[in-house]
PDB file of C-alpha atoms and ligand atoms in Angstrom:
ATOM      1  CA  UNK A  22     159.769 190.247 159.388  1.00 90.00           C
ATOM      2  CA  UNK A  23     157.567 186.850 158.626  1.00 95.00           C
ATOM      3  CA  UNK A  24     154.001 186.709 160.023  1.00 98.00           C
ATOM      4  CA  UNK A  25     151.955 183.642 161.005  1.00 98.00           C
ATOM      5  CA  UNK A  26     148.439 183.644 160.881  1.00 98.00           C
ATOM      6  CA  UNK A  27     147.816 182.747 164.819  1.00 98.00           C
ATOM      7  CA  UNK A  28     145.415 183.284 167.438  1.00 98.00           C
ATOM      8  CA  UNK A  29     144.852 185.675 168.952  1.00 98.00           C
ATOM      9  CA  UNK A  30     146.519 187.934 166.226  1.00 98.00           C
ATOM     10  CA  UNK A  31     148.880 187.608 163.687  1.00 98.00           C
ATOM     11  CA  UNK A  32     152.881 186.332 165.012  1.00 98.00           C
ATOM     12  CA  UNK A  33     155.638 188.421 163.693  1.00 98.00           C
ATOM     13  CA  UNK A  34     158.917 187.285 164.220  1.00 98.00           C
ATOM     14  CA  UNK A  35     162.242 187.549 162.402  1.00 98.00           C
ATOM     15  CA  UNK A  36     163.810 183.919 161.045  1.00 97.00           C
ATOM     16  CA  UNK A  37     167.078 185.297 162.218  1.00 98.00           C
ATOM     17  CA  UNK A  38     166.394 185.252 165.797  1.00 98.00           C
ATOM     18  CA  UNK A  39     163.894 182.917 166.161  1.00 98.00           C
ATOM     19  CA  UNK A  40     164.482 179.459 167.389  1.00 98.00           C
ATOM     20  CA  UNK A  41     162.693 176.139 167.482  1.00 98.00           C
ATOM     21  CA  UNK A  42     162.279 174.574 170.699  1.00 99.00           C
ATOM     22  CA  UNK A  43     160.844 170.866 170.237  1.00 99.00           C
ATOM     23  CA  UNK A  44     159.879 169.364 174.076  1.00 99.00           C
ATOM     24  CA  UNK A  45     160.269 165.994 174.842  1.00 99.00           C
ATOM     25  CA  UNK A  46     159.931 164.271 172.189  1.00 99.00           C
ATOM     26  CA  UNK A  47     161.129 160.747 173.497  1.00 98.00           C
ATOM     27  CA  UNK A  48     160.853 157.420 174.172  1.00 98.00           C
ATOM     28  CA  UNK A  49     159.814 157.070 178.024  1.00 98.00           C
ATOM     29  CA  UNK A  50     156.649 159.544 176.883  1.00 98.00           C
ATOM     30  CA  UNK A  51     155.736 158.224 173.329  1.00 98.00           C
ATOM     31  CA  UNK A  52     156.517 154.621 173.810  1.00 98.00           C
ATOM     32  CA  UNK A  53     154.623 151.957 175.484  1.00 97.00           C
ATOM     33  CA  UNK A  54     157.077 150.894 178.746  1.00 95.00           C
ATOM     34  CA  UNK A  55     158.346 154.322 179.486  1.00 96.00           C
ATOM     35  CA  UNK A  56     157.816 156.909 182.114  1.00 97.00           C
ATOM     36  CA  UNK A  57     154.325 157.970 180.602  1.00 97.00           C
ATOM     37  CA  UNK A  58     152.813 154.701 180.598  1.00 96.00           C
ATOM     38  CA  UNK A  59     154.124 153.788 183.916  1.00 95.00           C
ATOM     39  CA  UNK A  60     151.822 156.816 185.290  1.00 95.00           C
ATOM     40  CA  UNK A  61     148.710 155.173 183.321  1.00 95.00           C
ATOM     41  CA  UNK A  62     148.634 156.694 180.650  1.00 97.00           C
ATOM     42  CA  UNK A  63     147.933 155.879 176.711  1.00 98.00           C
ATOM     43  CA  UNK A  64     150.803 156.529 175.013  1.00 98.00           C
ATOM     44  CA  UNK A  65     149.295 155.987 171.783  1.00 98.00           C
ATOM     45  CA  UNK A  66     147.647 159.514 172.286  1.00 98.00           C
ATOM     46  CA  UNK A  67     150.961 161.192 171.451  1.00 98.00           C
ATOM     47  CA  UNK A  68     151.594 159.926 168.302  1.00 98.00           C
ATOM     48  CA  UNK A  69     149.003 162.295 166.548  1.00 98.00           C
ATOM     49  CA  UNK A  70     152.263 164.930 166.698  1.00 98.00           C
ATOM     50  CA  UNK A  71     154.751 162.933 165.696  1.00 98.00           C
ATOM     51  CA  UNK A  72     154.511 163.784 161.599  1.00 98.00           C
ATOM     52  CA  UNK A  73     153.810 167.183 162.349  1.00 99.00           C
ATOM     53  CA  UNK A  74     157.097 167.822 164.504  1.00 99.00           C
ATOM     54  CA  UNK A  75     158.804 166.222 161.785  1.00 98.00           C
ATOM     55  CA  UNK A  76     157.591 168.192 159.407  1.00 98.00           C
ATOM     56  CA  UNK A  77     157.817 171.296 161.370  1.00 98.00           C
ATOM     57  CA  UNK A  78     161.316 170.379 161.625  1.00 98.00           C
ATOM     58  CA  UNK A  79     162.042 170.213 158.276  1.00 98.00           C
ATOM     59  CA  UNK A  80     160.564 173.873 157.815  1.00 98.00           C
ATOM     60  CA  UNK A  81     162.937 174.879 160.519  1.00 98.00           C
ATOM     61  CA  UNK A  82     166.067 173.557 159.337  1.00 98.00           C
ATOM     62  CA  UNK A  83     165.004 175.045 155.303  1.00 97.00           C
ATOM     63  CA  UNK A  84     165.100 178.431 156.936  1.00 97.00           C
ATOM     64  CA  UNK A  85     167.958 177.783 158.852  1.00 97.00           C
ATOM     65  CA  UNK A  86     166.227 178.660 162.343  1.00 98.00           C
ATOM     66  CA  UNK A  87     167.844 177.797 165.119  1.00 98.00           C
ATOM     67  CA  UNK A  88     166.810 174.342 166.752  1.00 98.00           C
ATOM     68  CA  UNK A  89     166.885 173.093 169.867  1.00 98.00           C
ATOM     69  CA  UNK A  90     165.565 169.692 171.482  1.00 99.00           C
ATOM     70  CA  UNK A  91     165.284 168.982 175.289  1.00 99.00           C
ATOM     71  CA  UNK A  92     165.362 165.893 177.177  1.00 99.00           C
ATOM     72  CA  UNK A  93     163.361 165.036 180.521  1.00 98.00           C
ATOM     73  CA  UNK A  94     165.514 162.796 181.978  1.00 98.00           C
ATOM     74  CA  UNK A  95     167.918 162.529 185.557  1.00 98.00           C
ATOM     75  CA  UNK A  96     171.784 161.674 186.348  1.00 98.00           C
ATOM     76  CA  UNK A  97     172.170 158.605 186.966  1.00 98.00           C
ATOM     77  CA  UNK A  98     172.347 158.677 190.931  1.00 98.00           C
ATOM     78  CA  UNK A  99     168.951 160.980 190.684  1.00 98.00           C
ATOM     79  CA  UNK A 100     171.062 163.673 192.672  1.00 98.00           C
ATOM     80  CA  UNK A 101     168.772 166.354 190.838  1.00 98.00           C
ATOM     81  CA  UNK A 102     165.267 164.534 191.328  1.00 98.00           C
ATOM     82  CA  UNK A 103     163.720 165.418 194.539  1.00 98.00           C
ATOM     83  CA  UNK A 104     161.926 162.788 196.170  1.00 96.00           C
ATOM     84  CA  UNK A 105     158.517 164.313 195.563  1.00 96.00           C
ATOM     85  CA  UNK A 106     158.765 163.480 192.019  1.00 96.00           C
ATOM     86  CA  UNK A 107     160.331 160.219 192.531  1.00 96.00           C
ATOM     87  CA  UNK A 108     157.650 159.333 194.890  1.00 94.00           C
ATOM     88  CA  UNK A 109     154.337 161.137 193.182  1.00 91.00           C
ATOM     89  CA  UNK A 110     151.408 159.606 191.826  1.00 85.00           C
ATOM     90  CA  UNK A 111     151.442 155.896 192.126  1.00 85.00           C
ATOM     91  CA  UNK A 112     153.756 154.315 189.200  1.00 88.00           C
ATOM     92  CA  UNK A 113     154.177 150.931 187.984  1.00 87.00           C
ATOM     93  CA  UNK A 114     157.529 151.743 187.764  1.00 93.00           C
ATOM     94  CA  UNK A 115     159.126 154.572 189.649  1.00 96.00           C
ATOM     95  CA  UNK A 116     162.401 157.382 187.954  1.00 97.00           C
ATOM     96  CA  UNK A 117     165.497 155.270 188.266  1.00 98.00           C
ATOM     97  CA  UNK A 118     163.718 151.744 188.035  1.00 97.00           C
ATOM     98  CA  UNK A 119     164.761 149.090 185.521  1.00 97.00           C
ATOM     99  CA  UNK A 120     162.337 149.388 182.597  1.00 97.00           C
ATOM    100  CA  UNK A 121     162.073 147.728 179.060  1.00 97.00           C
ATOM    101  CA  UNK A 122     163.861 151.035 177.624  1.00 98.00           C
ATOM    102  CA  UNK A 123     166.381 151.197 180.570  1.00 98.00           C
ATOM    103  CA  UNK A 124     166.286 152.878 183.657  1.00 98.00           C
ATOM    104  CA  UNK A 125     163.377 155.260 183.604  1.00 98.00           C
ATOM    105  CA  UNK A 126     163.375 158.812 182.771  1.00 98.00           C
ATOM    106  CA  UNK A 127     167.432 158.430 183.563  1.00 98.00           C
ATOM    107  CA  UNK A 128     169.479 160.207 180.954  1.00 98.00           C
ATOM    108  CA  UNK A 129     171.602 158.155 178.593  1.00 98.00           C
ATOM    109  CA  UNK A 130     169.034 155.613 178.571  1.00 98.00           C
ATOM    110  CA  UNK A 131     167.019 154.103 175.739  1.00 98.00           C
ATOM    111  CA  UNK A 132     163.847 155.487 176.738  1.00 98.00           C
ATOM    112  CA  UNK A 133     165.343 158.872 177.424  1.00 98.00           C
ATOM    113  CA  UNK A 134     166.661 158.834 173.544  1.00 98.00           C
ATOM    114  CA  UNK A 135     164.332 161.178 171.600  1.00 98.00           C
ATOM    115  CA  UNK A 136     162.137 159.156 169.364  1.00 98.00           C
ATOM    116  CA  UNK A 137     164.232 158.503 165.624  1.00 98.00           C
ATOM    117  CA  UNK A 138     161.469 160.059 163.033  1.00 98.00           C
ATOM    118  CA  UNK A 139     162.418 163.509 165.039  1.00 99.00           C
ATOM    119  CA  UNK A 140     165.773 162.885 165.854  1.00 98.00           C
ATOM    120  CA  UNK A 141     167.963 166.055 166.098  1.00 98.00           C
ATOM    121  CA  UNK A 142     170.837 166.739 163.676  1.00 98.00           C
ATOM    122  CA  UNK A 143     174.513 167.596 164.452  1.00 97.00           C
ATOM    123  CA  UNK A 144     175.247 170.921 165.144  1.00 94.00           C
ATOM    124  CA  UNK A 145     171.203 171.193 166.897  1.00 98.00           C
ATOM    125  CA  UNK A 146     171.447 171.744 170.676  1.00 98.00           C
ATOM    126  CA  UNK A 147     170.043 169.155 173.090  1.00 98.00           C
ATOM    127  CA  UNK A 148     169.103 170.131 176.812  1.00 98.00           C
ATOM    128  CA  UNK A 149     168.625 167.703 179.105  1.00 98.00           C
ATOM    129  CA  UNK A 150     166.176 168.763 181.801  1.00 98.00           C
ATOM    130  CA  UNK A 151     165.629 167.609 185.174  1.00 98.00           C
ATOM    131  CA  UNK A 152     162.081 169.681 185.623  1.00 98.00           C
ATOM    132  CA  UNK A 153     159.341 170.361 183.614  1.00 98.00           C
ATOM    133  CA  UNK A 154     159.756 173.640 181.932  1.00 98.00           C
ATOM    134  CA  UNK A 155     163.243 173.527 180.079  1.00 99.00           C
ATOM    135  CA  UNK A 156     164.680 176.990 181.724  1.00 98.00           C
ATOM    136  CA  UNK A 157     164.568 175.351 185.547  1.00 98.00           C
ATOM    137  CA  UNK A 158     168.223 173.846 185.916  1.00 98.00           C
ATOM    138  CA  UNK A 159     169.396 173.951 182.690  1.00 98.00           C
ATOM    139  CA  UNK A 160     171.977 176.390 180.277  1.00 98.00           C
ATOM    140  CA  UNK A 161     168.912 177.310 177.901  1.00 98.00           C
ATOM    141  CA  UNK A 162     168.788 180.874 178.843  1.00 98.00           C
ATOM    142  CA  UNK A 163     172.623 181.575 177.791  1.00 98.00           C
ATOM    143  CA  UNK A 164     172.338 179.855 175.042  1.00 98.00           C
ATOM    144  CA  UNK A 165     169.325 181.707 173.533  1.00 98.00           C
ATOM    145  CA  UNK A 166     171.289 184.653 174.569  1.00 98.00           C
ATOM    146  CA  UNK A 167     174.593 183.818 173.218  1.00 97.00           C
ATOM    147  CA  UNK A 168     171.846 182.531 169.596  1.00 98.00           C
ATOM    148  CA  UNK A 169     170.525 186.164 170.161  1.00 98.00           C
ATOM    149  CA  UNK A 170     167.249 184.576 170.270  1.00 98.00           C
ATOM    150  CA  UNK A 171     163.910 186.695 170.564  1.00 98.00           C
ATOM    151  CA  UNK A 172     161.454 184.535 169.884  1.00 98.00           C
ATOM    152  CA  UNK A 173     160.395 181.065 170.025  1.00 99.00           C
ATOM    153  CA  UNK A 174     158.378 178.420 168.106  1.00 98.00           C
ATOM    154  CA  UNK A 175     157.345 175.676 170.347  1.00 99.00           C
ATOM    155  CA  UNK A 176     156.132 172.042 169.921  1.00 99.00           C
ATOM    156  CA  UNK A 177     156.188 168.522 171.595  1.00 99.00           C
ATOM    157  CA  UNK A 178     155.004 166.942 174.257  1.00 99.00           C
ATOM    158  CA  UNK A 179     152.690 166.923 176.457  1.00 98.00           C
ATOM    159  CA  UNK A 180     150.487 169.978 176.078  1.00 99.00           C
ATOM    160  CA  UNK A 181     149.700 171.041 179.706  1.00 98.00           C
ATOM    161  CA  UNK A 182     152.906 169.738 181.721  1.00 98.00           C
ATOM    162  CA  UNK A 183     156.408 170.363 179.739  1.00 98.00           C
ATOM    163  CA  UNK A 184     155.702 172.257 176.833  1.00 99.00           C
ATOM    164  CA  UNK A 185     153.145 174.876 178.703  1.00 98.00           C
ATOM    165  CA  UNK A 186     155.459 174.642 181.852  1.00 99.00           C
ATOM    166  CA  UNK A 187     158.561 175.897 179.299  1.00 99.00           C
ATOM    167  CA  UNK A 188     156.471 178.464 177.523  1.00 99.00           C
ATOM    168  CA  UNK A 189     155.565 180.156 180.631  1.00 99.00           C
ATOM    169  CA  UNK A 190     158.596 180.146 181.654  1.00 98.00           C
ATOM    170  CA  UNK A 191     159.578 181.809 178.240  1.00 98.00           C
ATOM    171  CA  UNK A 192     157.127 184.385 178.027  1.00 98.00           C
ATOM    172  CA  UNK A 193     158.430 185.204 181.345  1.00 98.00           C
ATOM    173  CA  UNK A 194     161.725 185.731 180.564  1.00 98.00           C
ATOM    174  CA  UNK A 195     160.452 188.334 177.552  1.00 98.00           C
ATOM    175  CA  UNK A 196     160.073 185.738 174.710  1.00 98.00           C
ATOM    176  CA  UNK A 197     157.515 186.011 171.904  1.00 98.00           C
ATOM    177  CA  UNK A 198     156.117 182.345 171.709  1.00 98.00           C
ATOM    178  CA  UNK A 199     154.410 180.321 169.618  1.00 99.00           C
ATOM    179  CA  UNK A 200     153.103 177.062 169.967  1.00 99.00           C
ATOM    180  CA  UNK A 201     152.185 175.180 167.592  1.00 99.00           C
ATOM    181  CA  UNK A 202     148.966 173.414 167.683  1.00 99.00           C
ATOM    182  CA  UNK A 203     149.505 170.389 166.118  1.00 98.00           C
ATOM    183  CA  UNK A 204     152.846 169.713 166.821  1.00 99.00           C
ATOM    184  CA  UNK A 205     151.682 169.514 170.304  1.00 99.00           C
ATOM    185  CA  UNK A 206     149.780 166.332 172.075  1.00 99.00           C
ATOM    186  CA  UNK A 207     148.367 165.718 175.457  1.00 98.00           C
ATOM    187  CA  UNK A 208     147.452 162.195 177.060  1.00 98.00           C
ATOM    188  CA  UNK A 209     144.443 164.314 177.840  1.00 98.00           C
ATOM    189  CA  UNK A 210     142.551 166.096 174.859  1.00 98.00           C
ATOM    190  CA  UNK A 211     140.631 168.227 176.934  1.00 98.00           C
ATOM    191  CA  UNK A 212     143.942 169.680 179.253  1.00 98.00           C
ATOM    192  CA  UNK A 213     145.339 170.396 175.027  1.00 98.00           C
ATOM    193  CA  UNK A 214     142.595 172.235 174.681  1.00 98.00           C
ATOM    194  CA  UNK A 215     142.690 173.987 177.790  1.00 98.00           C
ATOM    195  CA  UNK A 216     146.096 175.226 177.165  1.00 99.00           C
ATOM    196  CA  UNK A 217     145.777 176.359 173.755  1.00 98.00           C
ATOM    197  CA  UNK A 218     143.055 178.458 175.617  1.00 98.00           C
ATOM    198  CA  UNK A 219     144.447 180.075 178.489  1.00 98.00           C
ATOM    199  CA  UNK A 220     147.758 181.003 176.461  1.00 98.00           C
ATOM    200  CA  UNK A 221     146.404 182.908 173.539  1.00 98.00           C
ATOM    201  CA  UNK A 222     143.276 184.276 176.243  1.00 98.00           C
ATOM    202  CA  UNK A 223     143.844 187.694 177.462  1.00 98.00           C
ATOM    203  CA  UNK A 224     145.296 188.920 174.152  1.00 98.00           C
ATOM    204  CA  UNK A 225     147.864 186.428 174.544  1.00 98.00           C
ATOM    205  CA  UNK A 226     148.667 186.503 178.160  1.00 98.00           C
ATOM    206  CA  UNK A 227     151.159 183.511 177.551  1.00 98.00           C
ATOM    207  CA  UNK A 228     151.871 183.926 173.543  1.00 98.00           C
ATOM    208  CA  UNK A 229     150.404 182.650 170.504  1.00 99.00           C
ATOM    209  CA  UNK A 230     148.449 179.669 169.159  1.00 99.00           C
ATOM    210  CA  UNK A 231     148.603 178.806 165.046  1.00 99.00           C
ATOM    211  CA  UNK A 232     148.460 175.243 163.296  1.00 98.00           C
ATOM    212  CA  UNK A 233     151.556 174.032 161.105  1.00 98.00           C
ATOM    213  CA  UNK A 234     149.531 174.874 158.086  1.00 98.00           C
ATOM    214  CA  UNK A 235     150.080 178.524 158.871  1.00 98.00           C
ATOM    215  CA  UNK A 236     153.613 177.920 159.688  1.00 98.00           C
ATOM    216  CA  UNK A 237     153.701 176.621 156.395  1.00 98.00           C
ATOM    217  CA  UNK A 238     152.479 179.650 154.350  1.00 97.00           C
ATOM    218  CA  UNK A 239     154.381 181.761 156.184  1.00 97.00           C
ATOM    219  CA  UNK A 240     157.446 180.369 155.431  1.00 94.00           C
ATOM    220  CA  UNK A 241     156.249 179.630 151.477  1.00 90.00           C
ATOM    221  CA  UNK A 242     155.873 175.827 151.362  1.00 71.00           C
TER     222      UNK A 242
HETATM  223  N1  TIU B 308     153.226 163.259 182.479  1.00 55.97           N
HETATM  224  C1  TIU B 308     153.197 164.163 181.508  1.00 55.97           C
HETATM  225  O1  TIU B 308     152.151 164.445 180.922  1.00 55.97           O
HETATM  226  N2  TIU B 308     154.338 164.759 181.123  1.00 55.97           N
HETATM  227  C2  TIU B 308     155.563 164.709 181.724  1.00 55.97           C
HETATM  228  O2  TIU B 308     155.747 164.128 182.799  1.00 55.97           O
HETATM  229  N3  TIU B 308     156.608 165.291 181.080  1.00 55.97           N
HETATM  230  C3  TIU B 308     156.495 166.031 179.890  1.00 55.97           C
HETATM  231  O3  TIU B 308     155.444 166.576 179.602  1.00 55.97           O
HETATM  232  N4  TIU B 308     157.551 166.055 179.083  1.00 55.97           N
END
C-alpha cells in the first residue's frame, strides 16, 4: 500500500487499483468564449490548475495508474439535456448555440475538446457526460469495475459543481477518494474552499483532501 499525507488523515490506497479521474478539463470551461464564460464567469480563474493536472498526470501515467478523462458536453440534437439546463441562469449564449469554439457544450466540438497541455493519451478512457457528476448517464461505473478500481484520485474543474458532484457520487458508490487540492479550481475561491471543507469534515464524510506535493512524495518524485 502507498500513503498520502492528506487531510483529515493519511490516504492509503494501492497503485494497482487506483485510478485517476481528471474532470473537465476543456475548452468551453477554461477558455474565454465557451460555456463558462457565457454564464459570466472569469475563465482566467481556472488556469491556476492547469500545470498541476499536468503534472499530476505525468505522476499517474509513471506509475501506470489507471486514467480516465470526462467530457461535459451533449449529442448533437441535445436529446439528453433537459430543458432546465438549457434554459438556467441567463447565458450569453445558451448549450447548442453557435459559439467561437463551436456549438456550445455540444460534444465533438472545439470547445468540448479537452484543453492540449492535459490532453489524454491513447489507450486513457474518455467519458463524455451529459450531467455534472461523471456516474449520472454514463458507462463509468463498469468500467471501474471491469479496471477493478477501488479508489480514486480526483482533479479538474470546477471545485463545487463537477468535480464535487462526481466525488459524491463516488464515495457513494464505496470509493476511497481523493481530491487533489491544487489540481482543482473554482470560478469562485471561496465555494473551493468550501468544498475542500465539507469533504474531508466529519472524518472525511466525502473522502480526502492532500496537495500534489504530497502526491508527489508518496509516489517518490
Ligand atoms: N459552471 C461551473 O462551474 N461548472 C460547470 O458547469 N461544469 C463543470 O464544473 N464541469
Amino acid at each position: 500500500m502507498h500513503r498520502i499525507k492528506a487531510l483529515p488523515f493519511d490516504w492509503q490506497f494501492d497503485p494497482a487499483t487506483t485510478a485517476l479521474l481528471v474532470i473537465d478539463m476543456q475548452r468551453d470551461f477554461i477558455e474565454p468564449g465557451g460555456f463558462g464564460a457565457s454564464l459570466g464567469n472569469d475563465v482566467s480563474l481556472l488556469q491556476s490548475a492547469v500545470p498541476v493536472v499536468a503534472e499530476l498526470l505525468q505522476i499517474a501515467r509513471q506509475a501506470g495508474l489507471t486514467v480516465i478523462h470526462t467530457r461535459e458536453c451533449h449529442r448533437p440534437d441535445l436529446a439528453d439535456c433537459p430543458s432546465t439546463k438549457r434554459l438556467r441562469g441567463d447565458p450569453l449564449l445558451h448549450i447548442g448555440d453557435d459559439g467561437p469554439m463551436g456549438r456550445i457544450l455540444v460534444c465533438g466540438e472545439p470547445g468540448a475538446d479537452i484543453i492540449p497541455q492535459v490532453a489524454p493519451r491513447p489507450g486513457e478512457m474518455v467519458i463524455d457526460k451529459p450531467g455534472k457528476g461523471a456516474f449520472y448517464a454514463t458507462a463509468l461505473t463498469e468500467m471501474l469495475r471491469w479496471h477493478n478500481i477501488r479508489s480514486l484520485l480526483l482533479a479538474g474543474v470546477t471545485t463545487e459543481v463537477c468535480v464535487q458532484t462526481t466525488m459524491r457520487e463516488a464515495n457513494d458508490r464505496g470509493y476511497e477518494c481523493l481530491l487533489v487540492e491544487d489540481a482543482t479550481a473554482s470560478y469562485f475561491e471561496e465555494f473551493k474552499l468550501a468544498t475542500l471543507a465539507m469533504i474531508r469534515a466529519q472524518g472525511g464524510i466525502v473522502g480526502w483532501t492532500a496537495p500534489l506535493a504530497a502526491v508527489r512524495e508518496a509516489f517518490g518524485e
